[in-house]
Amino acid sequence: IKHLQTKRLLSILGEINDIEIIILQSYGLDRQRNRDDRGRFKETHKSIFQYEYVTSKSSQDEREQNAMLQNYKDHLVNIGLVGLSHPSSNSTLYLTPLGGMLLKKIGIEEELVTIGKPVSSLSGINAAETKYQELKKEVDKNKPPKVNDRSSRKTETQEVRELMRKVQRNGFR
């Protein structure tokens, strides 16, 4: 089960980009930290969050940036990493248990406490790769015997290579 969960989390990681990881972290802070820490985190990543709120007086570029930010948030909701506290009304977003699991698996949870410096998504991806290798070794120790029918199934190595290619194609370099 752990092996399949890890594969699923890495698959989800392949579906999100660097900005979405930072947005996901901000919801992790909402759960763990006080308002000042969230403010410092958003200030550190102001290039992402500066368009969070737009008005009728905002420029076309600001409205477009806000639309992209909203799209990132919607994507996180759609894949289950972030949830709506009251789905019927467009209410507060929060980090779901699945979102928390993903942050933990890629090793970013520890970085949440380092509010003062920008979080490098590349370091998060490197941490994820290292964590994946550790988890793979752990899972391999406890793996049930394989079925001998390999003709219709990809080997595990092929699946890992394919998953890493997906992660690289989606901007995690």
XYZ file of C-alpha atoms in Angstrom:
173
model
C 0.000 0.000 0.000
C 2.839 2.420 0.842
C 4.420 1.749 -2.532
C 1.162 2.501 -4.365
C 0.564 5.613 -2.255
C 4.049 6.876 -3.072
C 3.508 6.219 -6.775
C 0.199 8.099 -6.633
C 1.725 11.067 -4.803
C 4.562 11.250 -7.349
C 1.995 11.098 -10.129
C 0.162 14.050 -8.541
C 3.498 15.873 -8.177
C 3.925 15.486 -11.927
C 0.602 17.306 -12.437
C 1.538 20.498 -10.574
C 4.087 23.217 -11.246
C 6.485 25.179 -9.030
C 4.008 27.988 -8.361
C 1.341 25.504 -7.308
C 3.796 23.937 -4.837
C 4.383 27.365 -3.271
C 0.632 28.035 -3.133
C 0.152 24.622 -1.519
C 2.796 25.543 1.061
C 0.883 28.723 1.864
C -2.153 26.610 2.799
C 0.131 24.438 4.923
C 1.151 27.594 6.760
C -2.500 28.480 7.271
C -2.831 25.236 9.177
C 0.429 25.441 11.138
C 1.337 29.058 11.698
C -0.010 32.392 12.840
C -1.044 35.316 10.663
C 2.407 36.997 10.858
C 4.162 33.916 9.469
C 1.671 33.668 6.608
C 2.222 37.345 5.861
C 6.009 36.903 5.766
C 5.679 33.851 3.534
C 3.445 35.742 1.112
C 5.814 38.721 1.218
C 8.736 36.417 0.427
C 6.767 35.088 -2.549
C 5.084 38.378 -3.439
C 5.707 37.846 -7.152
C 3.108 35.058 -6.911
C 0.672 36.487 -4.358
C 0.699 40.186 -5.331
C -2.215 39.645 -7.710
C -4.342 37.750 -5.199
C -6.801 40.619 -4.913
C -7.769 42.827 -7.835
C -10.278 45.634 -8.098
C -12.162 47.281 -10.913
C -9.310 49.817 -11.070
C -6.705 47.093 -11.649
C -4.899 46.990 -14.986
C -5.555 44.339 -17.610
C -2.212 42.720 -16.756
C -3.132 42.561 -13.051
C -6.490 40.968 -13.890
C -4.752 38.405 -16.102
C -2.219 37.585 -13.387
C -5.093 37.194 -10.926
C -6.832 34.856 -13.371
C -3.695 32.671 -13.558
C -3.364 32.603 -9.766
C -7.022 31.613 -9.488
C -6.458 28.889 -12.090
C -3.566 27.489 -10.045
C -5.773 27.429 -6.942
C -8.652 25.821 -8.859
C -6.286 23.134 -10.158
C -5.134 22.364 -6.605
C -8.786 22.056 -5.558
C -9.629 19.851 -8.566
C -6.876 17.343 -7.798
C -7.751 17.255 -4.104
C -4.707 18.947 -2.560
C -6.705 21.962 -1.381
C -10.352 21.953 -0.302
C -13.180 24.446 0.113
C -14.460 24.844 3.657
C -17.976 25.524 2.323
C -18.286 24.274 -1.269
C -21.713 25.874 -1.785
C -20.276 29.339 -1.179
C -16.935 30.415 -2.581
C -15.382 30.232 0.867
C -12.031 29.634 2.518
C -9.537 27.193 1.034
C -7.537 24.816 3.231
C -4.827 22.175 2.884
C -6.382 18.712 2.618
C -4.801 15.636 4.196
C -3.684 14.592 0.688
C -2.024 17.988 0.202
C -0.281 17.580 3.544
C 0.900 14.105 2.546
C 2.347 15.460 -0.694
C 4.233 18.255 1.078
C 5.571 15.755 3.579
C 6.649 13.274 0.902
C 8.614 15.869 -1.056
C 10.311 17.132 2.082
C 8.904 20.646 1.999
C 7.124 20.381 5.328
C 10.424 21.147 7.084
C 10.907 24.206 4.874
C 7.612 25.671 6.057
C 9.288 26.739 9.280
C 11.904 28.729 7.344
C 9.668 31.680 6.614
C 12.329 34.330 6.014
C 13.913 32.948 2.858
C 12.341 32.072 -0.491
C 11.670 28.387 -0.992
C 13.448 26.992 -4.003
C 11.160 24.703 -5.916
C 14.267 23.074 -7.383
C 15.420 22.156 -3.887
C 11.935 20.784 -3.253
C 12.178 18.634 -6.376
C 15.672 17.446 -5.426
C 14.369 16.640 -1.952
C 11.451 14.799 -3.550
C 13.789 12.726 -5.692
C 15.956 11.853 -2.685
C 12.884 11.064 -0.594
C 11.505 8.932 -3.441
C 14.725 6.904 -3.621
C 14.611 6.350 0.159
C 10.955 5.326 0.020
C 11.608 3.059 -2.950
C 14.331 1.219 -1.023
C 12.009 0.887 1.981
C 9.129 -0.339 -0.167
C 11.359 -2.769 -2.068
C 12.273 -4.442 1.233
C 8.601 -5.024 2.040
C 7.348 -5.656 -1.496
C 5.219 -8.745 -2.121
C 6.502 -11.224 -4.716
C 5.944 -10.132 -8.298
C 3.562 -11.906 -10.637
C 5.448 -13.596 -13.488
C 3.171 -12.121 -16.176
C 5.393 -9.319 -17.460
C 4.139 -9.340 -21.031
C 1.187 -7.025 -20.373
C 2.708 -4.859 -17.604
C 5.500 -2.309 -17.548
C 8.442 -3.080 -15.361
C 8.867 -0.934 -12.281
C 11.995 0.658 -13.776
C 10.037 1.686 -16.871
C 7.308 3.205 -14.688
C 9.843 5.167 -12.632
C 11.617 6.455 -15.755
C 8.293 7.448 -17.321
C 7.212 9.254 -14.147
C 10.521 11.143 -13.909
C 10.154 12.184 -17.588
C 6.664 13.528 -16.827
C 8.001 15.487 -13.870
C 10.762 16.976 -16.021
C 8.373 17.860 -18.865
C 6.120 19.744 -16.468
C 8.826 22.234 -15.602
C 10.577 20.530 -12.686
C 14.179 20.833 -13.863
